[in-house]
């Protein structure tokens, strides 16, 4: 039963009370200011609650809460699958972005810009097809167990003059989220109060590159570490 | 000698209805206090920030926690107010004694707690609507946790009980002050002094332990029992003290 039923029940209750007062012969117009103030205030609260349930219902999604344990297990599973090269078995939900670049040179430089230290896996293809496939994966963004993964911007890949560049996600505006929280009188008994220690579960993206068999990378930066799968 | 026989329940009922009318202005102050609390709540009752992977995340939480807290303070003040001399003198318009007077006060405070608790919980809707209409809350960013009538009912019962419990404390404090004006100074000194003492002895403050006793209780049934017993003790102590007082003192 959703919240929208409650205002209807309260409205019926108020109407019954008003009818009872009128039936008793008391005129509402004699009620002094405070009565009116109270009546209007309660009316506004009830209407607001009813309207709020429509506002929330129309414009937002009530989301499933994911347990912190499951979020961490998913992350470990993602890293395990990528590091073992089980690329085909990957859950598509983890994929943030895919780009392909034609490249026929025997080697290339790799540069990562900004304060960005993603985990990078390299898979060598079985043939020299002249195509670099770049993927960005993420185990998601969870706040208090609510999934906000679609808010994550993927990193950018670029290939210029024998140099493969990875740019951090363009998040200069950041993510601003307003969340309704249950009152302490509710969370005290049913749980689900906001954790003020680690409410945000977010890890850096994981980059997965599939390179032609004979292509080598000139690792010029100390800021990243390449992990080769199947080797 | 009067030939009329009096019925305690009837007298309490009459006094309660009279007090409900006479103290109606307390409810207008409830409305203003809750509106003020809603105003404060619009800035968010809590916030969180994080910065990683070039990504800055800012979260603001909204709820009517502040409204409930303000209503609890209102309950405390209302309870103290009705123990003051002018309010007690109202009772002498009726056939009364200390017991019936206190019983009608308790019923009045319970009614006030119910009204305060229900309106405080309902205030969440107004908070959402004001944010949506006037403060340009980004609706795409305005997610709600799943919300059920059962949760709302639990929250309302707990809010009412908290306010009623605080009212019983207020009634007890008000009674102490009526017994002796020294308590106006004595109660804050006792409260602050005990905190200093606990601090000096490097142990958990008594006030904190007391708060945990109620706020950390996760079973609604046990919480109701705790509040019922505590409230009964405070009111019983107040009634026994008032019983010893002279008429019109």
PDB file of N, CA and C in Angstrom, chain B residues 28-121:
ATOM      1  N   UNK B  28      -1.562  27.388  18.123  1.00  0.00           N
ATOM      2  CA  UNK B  28      -1.113  28.325  17.077  1.00  0.00           C
ATOM      3  C   UNK B  28       0.411  28.466  17.137  1.00  0.00           C
ATOM      4  N   UNK B  29       0.966  28.416  18.364  1.00  0.00           N
ATOM      5  CA  UNK B  29       2.429  28.472  18.447  1.00  0.00           C
ATOM      6  C   UNK B  29       3.045  27.213  17.852  1.00  0.00           C
ATOM      7  N   UNK B  30       2.311  26.088  17.953  1.00  0.00           N
ATOM      8  CA  UNK B  30       2.795  24.845  17.328  1.00  0.00           C
ATOM      9  C   UNK B  30       2.933  25.036  15.813  1.00  0.00           C
ATOM     10  N   UNK B  31       1.917  25.675  15.218  1.00  0.00           N
ATOM     11  CA  UNK B  31       1.942  25.893  13.763  1.00  0.00           C
ATOM     12  C   UNK B  31       3.152  26.739  13.378  1.00  0.00           C
ATOM     13  N   UNK B  32       3.376  27.844  14.100  1.00  0.00           N
ATOM     14  CA  UNK B  32       4.494  28.735  13.759  1.00  0.00           C
ATOM     15  C   UNK B  32       5.831  28.046  13.968  1.00  0.00           C
ATOM     16  N   UNK B  33       5.928  27.286  15.064  1.00  0.00           N
ATOM     17  CA  UNK B  33       7.190  26.583  15.342  1.00  0.00           C
ATOM     18  C   UNK B  33       7.482  25.550  14.250  1.00  0.00           C
ATOM     19  N   UNK B  34       6.453  24.845  13.837  1.00  0.00           N
ATOM     20  CA  UNK B  34       6.675  23.830  12.793  1.00  0.00           C
ATOM     21  C   UNK B  34       7.019  24.486  11.457  1.00  0.00           C
ATOM     22  N   UNK B  35       6.382  25.627  11.163  1.00  0.00           N
ATOM     23  CA  UNK B  35       6.709  26.330   9.912  1.00  0.00           C
ATOM     24  C   UNK B  35       8.167  26.806   9.938  1.00  0.00           C
ATOM     25  N   UNK B  36       8.588  27.270  11.115  1.00  0.00           N
ATOM     26  CA  UNK B  36       9.980  27.699  11.274  1.00  0.00           C
ATOM     27  C   UNK B  36      10.928  26.512  11.061  1.00  0.00           C
ATOM     28  N   UNK B  37      10.546  25.375  11.634  1.00  0.00           N
ATOM     29  CA  UNK B  37      11.374  24.167  11.493  1.00  0.00           C
ATOM     30  C   UNK B  37      11.430  23.710  10.034  1.00  0.00           C
ATOM     31  N   UNK B  38      10.314  23.843   9.325  1.00  0.00           N
ATOM     32  CA  UNK B  38      10.293  23.471   7.897  1.00  0.00           C
ATOM     33  C   UNK B  38      11.254  24.372   7.136  1.00  0.00           C
ATOM     34  N   UNK B  39      11.232  25.648   7.504  1.00  0.00           N
ATOM     35  CA  UNK B  39      12.127  26.626   6.868  1.00  0.00           C
ATOM     36  C   UNK B  39      13.595  26.213   7.072  1.00  0.00           C
ATOM     37  N   UNK B  40      13.935  25.841   8.310  1.00  0.00           N
ATOM     38  CA  UNK B  40      15.306  25.403   8.599  1.00  0.00           C
ATOM     39  C   UNK B  40      15.637  24.110   7.840  1.00  0.00           C
ATOM     40  N   UNK B  41      14.636  23.257   7.703  1.00  0.00           N
ATOM     41  CA  UNK B  41      14.881  21.954   7.070  1.00  0.00           C
ATOM     42  C   UNK B  41      15.149  22.078   5.579  1.00  0.00           C
ATOM     43  N   UNK B  42      14.740  23.206   4.983  1.00  0.00           N
ATOM     44  CA  UNK B  42      14.908  23.352   3.531  1.00  0.00           C
ATOM     45  C   UNK B  42      16.380  23.396   3.121  1.00  0.00           C
ATOM     46  N   UNK B  43      17.250  23.704   4.074  1.00  0.00           N
ATOM     47  CA  UNK B  43      18.687  23.689   3.765  1.00  0.00           C
ATOM     48  C   UNK B  43      19.266  22.294   3.846  1.00  0.00           C
ATOM     49  N   UNK B  44      18.432  21.331   4.214  1.00  0.00           N
ATOM     50  CA  UNK B  44      18.909  19.953   4.371  1.00  0.00           C
ATOM     51  C   UNK B  44      19.213  19.692   5.835  1.00  0.00           C
ATOM     52  N   UNK B  45      18.854  18.521   6.310  1.00  0.00           N
ATOM     53  CA  UNK B  45      19.109  18.205   7.719  1.00  0.00           C
ATOM     54  C   UNK B  45      20.492  17.584   7.902  1.00  0.00           C
ATOM     55  N   UNK B  46      21.086  17.148   6.804  1.00  0.00           N
ATOM     56  CA  UNK B  46      22.444  16.590   6.854  1.00  0.00           C
ATOM     57  C   UNK B  46      23.028  16.654   5.454  1.00  0.00           C
ATOM     58  N   UNK B  47      24.340  16.644   5.390  1.00  0.00           N
ATOM     59  CA  UNK B  47      24.958  16.635   4.061  1.00  0.00           C
ATOM     60  C   UNK B  47      26.231  15.788   4.089  1.00  0.00           C
ATOM     61  N   UNK B  48      26.606  15.339   2.920  1.00  0.00           N
ATOM     62  CA  UNK B  48      27.784  14.487   2.780  1.00  0.00           C
ATOM     63  C   UNK B  48      28.529  14.898   1.531  1.00  0.00           C
ATOM     64  N   UNK B  49      29.821  14.793   1.541  1.00  0.00           N
ATOM     65  CA  UNK B  49      30.588  15.111   0.346  1.00  0.00           C
ATOM     66  C   UNK B  49      31.687  14.100   0.129  1.00  0.00           C
ATOM     67  N   UNK B  50      32.061  13.932  -1.125  1.00  0.00           N
ATOM     68  CA  UNK B  50      33.140  13.000  -1.445  1.00  0.00           C
ATOM     69  C   UNK B  50      33.816  13.465  -2.724  1.00  0.00           C
ATOM     70  N   UNK B  51      35.103  13.213  -2.818  1.00  0.00           N
ATOM     71  CA  UNK B  51      35.826  13.595  -4.026  1.00  0.00           C
ATOM     72  C   UNK B  51      36.790  12.471  -4.374  1.00  0.00           C
ATOM     73  N   UNK B  52      36.517  11.817  -5.498  1.00  0.00           N
ATOM     74  CA  UNK B  52      37.440  10.784  -5.948  1.00  0.00           C
ATOM     75  C   UNK B  52      37.290  10.609  -7.444  1.00  0.00           C
ATOM     76  N   UNK B  53      38.360  10.147  -8.095  1.00  0.00           N
ATOM     77  CA  UNK B  53      38.315   9.877  -9.530  1.00  0.00           C
ATOM     78  C   UNK B  53      37.910  11.129 -10.309  1.00  0.00           C
ATOM     79  N   UNK B  54      38.316  12.317  -9.809  1.00  0.00           N
ATOM     80  CA  UNK B  54      37.942  13.566 -10.461  1.00  0.00           C
ATOM     81  C   UNK B  54      36.465  13.843 -10.348  1.00  0.00           C
ATOM     82  N   UNK B  55      35.804  13.109  -9.484  1.00  0.00           N
ATOM     83  CA  UNK B  55      34.357  13.255  -9.361  1.00  0.00           C
ATOM     84  C   UNK B  55      34.003  13.776  -7.974  1.00  0.00           C
ATOM     85  N   UNK B  56      33.312  14.916  -7.957  1.00  0.00           N
ATOM     86  CA  UNK B  56      32.914  15.422  -6.656  1.00  0.00           C
ATOM     87  C   UNK B  56      31.421  15.152  -6.456  1.00  0.00           C
ATOM     88  N   UNK B  57      31.118  14.540  -5.324  1.00  0.00           N
ATOM     89  CA  UNK B  57      29.732  14.148  -5.045  1.00  0.00           C
ATOM     90  C   UNK B  57      29.258  14.888  -3.796  1.00  0.00           C
ATOM     91  N   UNK B  58      28.113  15.515  -3.919  1.00  0.00           N
ATOM     92  CA  UNK B  58      27.550  16.216  -2.770  1.00  0.00           C
ATOM     93  C   UNK B  58      26.109  15.729  -2.559  1.00  0.00           C
ATOM     94  N   UNK B  59      25.838  15.326  -1.341  1.00  0.00           N
ATOM     95  CA  UNK B  59      24.491  14.809  -1.041  1.00  0.00           C
ATOM     96  C   UNK B  59      23.867  15.655   0.057  1.00  0.00           C
ATOM     97  N   UNK B  60      22.620  16.003  -0.143  1.00  0.00           N
ATOM     98  CA  UNK B  60      21.861  16.675   0.916  1.00  0.00           C
ATOM     99  C   UNK B  60      20.676  15.797   1.278  1.00  0.00           C
ATOM    100  N   UNK B  61      20.497  15.618   2.559  1.00  0.00           N
ATOM    101  CA  UNK B  61      19.382  14.799   3.016  1.00  0.00           C
ATOM    102  C   UNK B  61      18.257  15.697   3.529  1.00  0.00           C
ATOM    103  N   UNK B  62      17.050  15.331   3.186  1.00  0.00           N
ATOM    104  CA  UNK B  62      15.882  16.081   3.649  1.00  0.00           C
ATOM    105  C   UNK B  62      14.951  15.156   4.420  1.00  0.00           C
ATOM    106  N   UNK B  63      14.484  15.648   5.545  1.00  0.00           N
ATOM    107  CA  UNK B  63      13.473  14.903   6.303  1.00  0.00           C
ATOM    108  C   UNK B  63      12.861  15.867   7.303  1.00  0.00           C
ATOM    109  N   UNK B  64      11.826  15.427   7.993  1.00  0.00           N
ATOM    110  CA  UNK B  64      11.223  16.332   8.975  1.00  0.00           C
ATOM    111  C   UNK B  64      11.773  16.084  10.380  1.00  0.00           C
ATOM    112  N   UNK B  65      13.006  15.643  10.480  1.00  0.00           N
ATOM    113  CA  UNK B  65      13.645  15.438  11.794  1.00  0.00           C
ATOM    114  C   UNK B  65      13.643  16.723  12.630  1.00  0.00           C
ATOM    115  N   UNK B  66      13.966  17.837  11.959  1.00  0.00           N
ATOM    116  CA  UNK B  66      14.040  19.113  12.687  1.00  0.00           C
ATOM    117  C   UNK B  66      12.640  19.512  13.175  1.00  0.00           C
ATOM    118  N   UNK B  67      11.637  19.226  12.352  1.00  0.00           N
ATOM    119  CA  UNK B  67      10.256  19.555  12.741  1.00  0.00           C
ATOM    120  C   UNK B  67       9.873  18.758  13.993  1.00  0.00           C
ATOM    121  N   UNK B  68      10.246  17.485  14.008  1.00  0.00           N
ATOM    122  CA  UNK B  68       9.931  16.651  15.186  1.00  0.00           C
ATOM    123  C   UNK B  68      10.670  17.189  16.416  1.00  0.00           C
ATOM    124  N   UNK B  69      11.939  17.553  16.218  1.00  0.00           N
ATOM    125  CA  UNK B  69      12.738  18.064  17.346  1.00  0.00           C
ATOM    126  C   UNK B  69      12.129  19.367  17.887  1.00  0.00           C
ATOM    127  N   UNK B  70      11.748  20.265  16.994  1.00  0.00           N
ATOM    128  CA  UNK B  70      11.128  21.523  17.423  1.00  0.00           C
ATOM    129  C   UNK B  70       9.804  21.255  18.149  1.00  0.00           C
ATOM    130  N   UNK B  71       9.070  20.273  17.650  1.00  0.00           N
ATOM    131  CA  UNK B  71       7.782  19.949  18.279  1.00  0.00           C
ATOM    132  C   UNK B  71       8.003  19.377  19.678  1.00  0.00           C
ATOM    133  N   UNK B  72       9.114  18.645  19.846  1.00  0.00           N
ATOM    134  CA  UNK B  72       9.430  18.123  21.181  1.00  0.00           C
ATOM    135  C   UNK B  72       9.705  19.286  22.143  1.00  0.00           C
ATOM    136  N   UNK B  73      10.420  20.285  21.643  1.00  0.00           N
ATOM    137  CA  UNK B  73      10.699  21.458  22.485  1.00  0.00           C
ATOM    138  C   UNK B  73       9.384  22.176  22.808  1.00  0.00           C
ATOM    139  N   UNK B  74       8.529  22.267  21.796  1.00  0.00           N
ATOM    140  CA  UNK B  74       7.208  22.891  22.022  1.00  0.00           C
ATOM    141  C   UNK B  74       6.435  22.117  23.109  1.00  0.00           C
ATOM    142  N   UNK B  75       6.500  20.792  23.062  1.00  0.00           N
ATOM    143  CA  UNK B  75       5.816  19.961  24.057  1.00  0.00           C
ATOM    144  C   UNK B  75       6.347  20.247  25.458  1.00  0.00           C
ATOM    145  N   UNK B  76       7.676  20.389  25.561  1.00  0.00           N
ATOM    146  CA  UNK B  76       8.314  20.673  26.854  1.00  0.00           C
ATOM    147  C   UNK B  76       7.825  22.012  27.404  1.00  0.00           C
ATOM    148  N   UNK B  77       7.840  23.026  26.533  1.00  0.00           N
ATOM    149  CA  UNK B  77       7.456  24.380  26.967  1.00  0.00           C
ATOM    150  C   UNK B  77       5.970  24.417  27.340  1.00  0.00           C
ATOM    151  N   UNK B  78       5.138  23.753  26.528  1.00  0.00           N
ATOM    152  CA  UNK B  78       3.699  23.734  26.810  1.00  0.00           C
ATOM    153  C   UNK B  78       3.423  23.083  28.165  1.00  0.00           C
ATOM    154  N   UNK B  79       4.124  21.975  28.422  1.00  0.00           N
ATOM    155  CA  UNK B  79       3.912  21.268  29.696  1.00  0.00           C
ATOM    156  C   UNK B  79       4.342  22.124  30.885  1.00  0.00           C
ATOM    157  N   UNK B  80       5.467  22.814  30.713  1.00  0.00           N
ATOM    158  CA  UNK B  80       5.927  23.690  31.817  1.00  0.00           C
ATOM    159  C   UNK B  80       4.912  24.813  32.017  1.00  0.00           C
ATOM    160  N   UNK B  81       4.411  25.355  30.904  1.00  0.00           N
ATOM    161  CA  UNK B  81       3.478  26.494  30.984  1.00  0.00           C
ATOM    162  C   UNK B  81       2.207  26.145  31.757  1.00  0.00           C
ATOM    163  N   UNK B  82       1.659  24.954  31.517  1.00  0.00           N
ATOM    164  CA  UNK B  82       0.378  24.652  32.183  1.00  0.00           C
ATOM    165  C   UNK B  82       0.521  24.345  33.672  1.00  0.00           C
ATOM    166  N   UNK B  83       1.767  24.258  34.131  1.00  0.00           N
ATOM    167  CA  UNK B  83       1.933  24.082  35.585  1.00  0.00           C
ATOM    168  C   UNK B  83       2.085  25.431  36.301  1.00  0.00           C
ATOM    169  N   UNK B  84       2.184  26.494  35.520  1.00  0.00           N
ATOM    170  CA  UNK B  84       2.380  27.805  36.163  1.00  0.00           C
ATOM    171  C   UNK B  84       1.101  28.278  36.863  1.00  0.00           C
ATOM    172  N   UNK B  85       1.273  29.200  37.777  1.00  0.00           N
ATOM    173  CA  UNK B  85       0.186  29.628  38.647  1.00  0.00           C
ATOM    174  C   UNK B  85      -1.090  30.068  37.905  1.00  0.00           C
ATOM    175  N   UNK B  86      -0.996  30.962  36.903  1.00  0.00           N
ATOM    176  CA  UNK B  86      -2.231  31.413  36.246  1.00  0.00           C
ATOM    177  C   UNK B  86      -3.030  30.265  35.643  1.00  0.00           C
ATOM    178  N   UNK B  87      -2.328  29.307  35.081  1.00  0.00           N
ATOM    179  CA  UNK B  87      -3.024  28.169  34.461  1.00  0.00           C
ATOM    180  C   UNK B  87      -3.655  27.267  35.515  1.00  0.00           C
ATOM    181  N   UNK B  88      -2.964  27.092  36.635  1.00  0.00           N
ATOM    182  CA  UNK B  88      -3.520  26.249  37.699  1.00  0.00           C
ATOM    183  C   UNK B  88      -4.749  26.894  38.311  1.00  0.00           C
ATOM    184  N   UNK B  89      -4.772  28.227  38.323  1.00  0.00           N
ATOM    185  CA  UNK B  89      -5.919  28.927  38.929  1.00  0.00           C
ATOM    186  C   UNK B  89      -7.192  28.775  38.097  1.00  0.00           C
ATOM    187  N   UNK B  90      -6.994  28.434  36.793  1.00  0.00           N
ATOM    188  CA  UNK B  90      -8.181  28.167  35.961  1.00  0.00           C
ATOM    189  C   UNK B  90      -9.044  27.069  36.584  1.00  0.00           C
ATOM    190  N   UNK B  91      -8.346  26.088  37.191  1.00  0.00           N
ATOM    191  CA  UNK B  91      -9.033  24.903  37.704  1.00  0.00           C
ATOM    192  C   UNK B  91     -10.062  25.234  38.772  1.00  0.00           C
ATOM    193  N   UNK B  92      -9.847  26.341  39.473  1.00  0.00           N
ATOM    194  CA  UNK B  92     -10.736  26.647  40.600  1.00  0.00           C
ATOM    195  C   UNK B  92     -12.094  27.178  40.142  1.00  0.00           C
ATOM    196  N   UNK B  93     -12.255  27.291  38.804  1.00  0.00           N
ATOM    197  CA  UNK B  93     -13.578  27.621  38.280  1.00  0.00           C
ATOM    198  C   UNK B  93     -14.475  26.387  38.344  1.00  0.00           C
ATOM    199  N   UNK B  94     -13.858  25.236  38.575  1.00  0.00           N
ATOM    200  CA  UNK B  94     -14.590  23.970  38.573  1.00  0.00           C
ATOM    201  C   UNK B  94     -14.529  23.326  39.950  1.00  0.00           C
ATOM    202  N   UNK B  95     -15.386  22.281  40.069  1.00  0.00           N
ATOM    203  CA  UNK B  95     -15.204  21.394  41.219  1.00  0.00           C
ATOM    204  C   UNK B  95     -13.943  20.603  40.896  1.00  0.00           C
ATOM    205  N   UNK B  96     -12.954  20.714  41.747  1.00  0.00           N
ATOM    206  CA  UNK B  96     -11.673  20.099  41.371  1.00  0.00           C
ATOM    207  C   UNK B  96     -10.863  19.672  42.585  1.00  0.00           C
ATOM    208  N   UNK B  97      -9.913  18.838  42.339  1.00  0.00           N
ATOM    209  CA  UNK B  97      -8.842  18.589  43.309  1.00  0.00           C
ATOM    210  C   UNK B  97      -7.565  18.380  42.513  1.00  0.00           C
ATOM    211  N   UNK B  98      -6.436  18.133  43.194  1.00  0.00           N
ATOM    212  CA  UNK B  98      -5.160  18.048  42.485  1.00  0.00           C
ATOM    213  C   UNK B  98      -5.133  16.891  41.482  1.00  0.00           C
ATOM    214  N   UNK B  99      -5.817  15.792  41.879  1.00  0.00           N
ATOM    215  CA  UNK B  99      -5.795  14.602  41.008  1.00  0.00           C
ATOM    216  C   UNK B  99      -6.531  14.898  39.694  1.00  0.00           C
ATOM    217  N   UNK B 100      -7.751  15.400  39.795  1.00  0.00           N
ATOM    218  CA  UNK B 100      -8.532  15.638  38.568  1.00  0.00           C
ATOM    219  C   UNK B 100      -7.853  16.703  37.709  1.00  0.00           C
ATOM    220  N   UNK B 101      -7.284  17.694  38.379  1.00  0.00           N
ATOM    221  CA  UNK B 101      -6.587  18.741  37.634  1.00  0.00           C
ATOM    222  C   UNK B 101      -5.424  18.144  36.849  1.00  0.00           C
ATOM    223  N   UNK B 102      -4.628  17.309  37.530  1.00  0.00           N
ATOM    224  CA  UNK B 102      -3.469  16.720  36.852  1.00  0.00           C
ATOM    225  C   UNK B 102      -3.891  15.740  35.763  1.00  0.00           C
ATOM    226  N   UNK B 103      -4.947  14.959  36.042  1.00  0.00           N
ATOM    227  CA  UNK B 103      -5.403  14.003  35.027  1.00  0.00           C
ATOM    228  C   UNK B 103      -5.853  14.733  33.759  1.00  0.00           C
ATOM    229  N   UNK B 104      -6.593  15.827  33.951  1.00  0.00           N
ATOM    230  CA  UNK B 104      -7.041  16.580  32.769  1.00  0.00           C
ATOM    231  C   UNK B 104      -5.837  17.207  32.058  1.00  0.00           C
ATOM    232  N   UNK B 105      -4.843  17.631  32.834  1.00  0.00           N
ATOM    233  CA  UNK B 105      -3.603  18.159  32.218  1.00  0.00           C
ATOM    234  C   UNK B 105      -2.895  17.093  31.387  1.00  0.00           C
ATOM    235  N   UNK B 106      -2.843  15.872  31.955  1.00  0.00           N
ATOM    236  CA  UNK B 106      -2.162  14.772  31.245  1.00  0.00           C
ATOM    237  C   UNK B 106      -2.894  14.470  29.932  1.00  0.00           C
ATOM    238  N   UNK B 107      -4.220  14.426  29.992  1.00  0.00           N
ATOM    239  CA  UNK B 107      -4.988  14.138  28.761  1.00  0.00           C
ATOM    240  C   UNK B 107      -4.784  15.279  27.758  1.00  0.00           C
ATOM    241  N   UNK B 108      -4.755  16.486  28.283  1.00  0.00           N
ATOM    242  CA  UNK B 108      -4.516  17.640  27.392  1.00  0.00           C
ATOM    243  C   UNK B 108      -3.134  17.515  26.722  1.00  0.00           C
ATOM    244  N   UNK B 109      -2.135  17.165  27.523  1.00  0.00           N
ATOM    245  CA  UNK B 109      -0.778  17.041  26.968  1.00  0.00           C
ATOM    246  C   UNK B 109      -0.687  15.898  25.961  1.00  0.00           C
ATOM    247  N   UNK B 110      -1.429  14.830  26.237  1.00  0.00           N
ATOM    248  CA  UNK B 110      -1.419  13.715  25.294  1.00  0.00           C
ATOM    249  C   UNK B 110      -2.072  14.139  23.967  1.00  0.00           C
ATOM    250  N   UNK B 111      -3.185  14.863  24.073  1.00  0.00           N
ATOM    251  CA  UNK B 111      -3.856  15.358  22.858  1.00  0.00           C
ATOM    252  C   UNK B 111      -2.908  16.262  22.075  1.00  0.00           C
ATOM    253  N   UNK B 112      -2.229  17.143  22.804  1.00  0.00           N
ATOM    254  CA  UNK B 112      -1.276  18.055  22.153  1.00  0.00           C
ATOM    255  C   UNK B 112      -0.153  17.259  21.494  1.00  0.00           C
ATOM    256  N   UNK B 113       0.288  16.185  22.166  1.00  0.00           N
ATOM    257  CA  UNK B 113       1.373  15.360  21.605  1.00  0.00           C
ATOM    258  C   UNK B 113       0.918  14.663  20.333  1.00  0.00           C
ATOM    259  N   UNK B 114      -0.323  14.173  20.347  1.00  0.00           N
ATOM    260  CA  UNK B 114      -0.849  13.497  19.151  1.00  0.00           C
ATOM    261  C   UNK B 114      -0.892  14.484  17.992  1.00  0.00           C
ATOM    262  N   UNK B 115      -1.452  15.664  18.263  1.00  0.00           N
ATOM    263  CA  UNK B 115      -1.547  16.671  17.199  1.00  0.00           C
ATOM    264  C   UNK B 115      -0.140  17.078  16.714  1.00  0.00           C
ATOM    265  N   UNK B 116       0.757  17.308  17.670  1.00  0.00           N
ATOM    266  CA  UNK B 116       2.125  17.710  17.323  1.00  0.00           C
ATOM    267  C   UNK B 116       2.851  16.623  16.543  1.00  0.00           C
ATOM    268  N   UNK B 117       2.712  15.379  16.995  1.00  0.00           N
ATOM    269  CA  UNK B 117       3.401  14.270  16.343  1.00  0.00           C
ATOM    270  C   UNK B 117       2.896  14.029  14.928  1.00  0.00           C
ATOM    271  N   UNK B 118       1.575  14.055  14.762  1.00  0.00           N
ATOM    272  CA  UNK B 118       0.994  13.792  13.435  1.00  0.00           C
ATOM    273  C   UNK B 118       1.376  14.918  12.464  1.00  0.00           C
ATOM    274  N   UNK B 119       1.236  16.166  12.908  1.00  0.00           N
ATOM    275  CA  UNK B 119       1.560  17.287  12.004  1.00  0.00           C
ATOM    276  C   UNK B 119       3.066  17.308  11.678  1.00  0.00           C
ATOM    277  N   UNK B 120       3.890  16.939  12.662  1.00  0.00           N
ATOM    278  CA  UNK B 120       5.342  16.920  12.401  1.00  0.00           C
ATOM    279  C   UNK B 120       5.678  15.896  11.324  1.00  0.00           C
ATOM    280  N   UNK B 121       5.024  14.748  11.380  1.00  0.00           N
ATOM    281  CA  UNK B 121       5.290  13.720  10.362  1.00  0.00           C
ATOM    282  C   UNK B 121       4.716  14.119   9.002  1.00  0.00           C
TER     283      UNK B 121
END
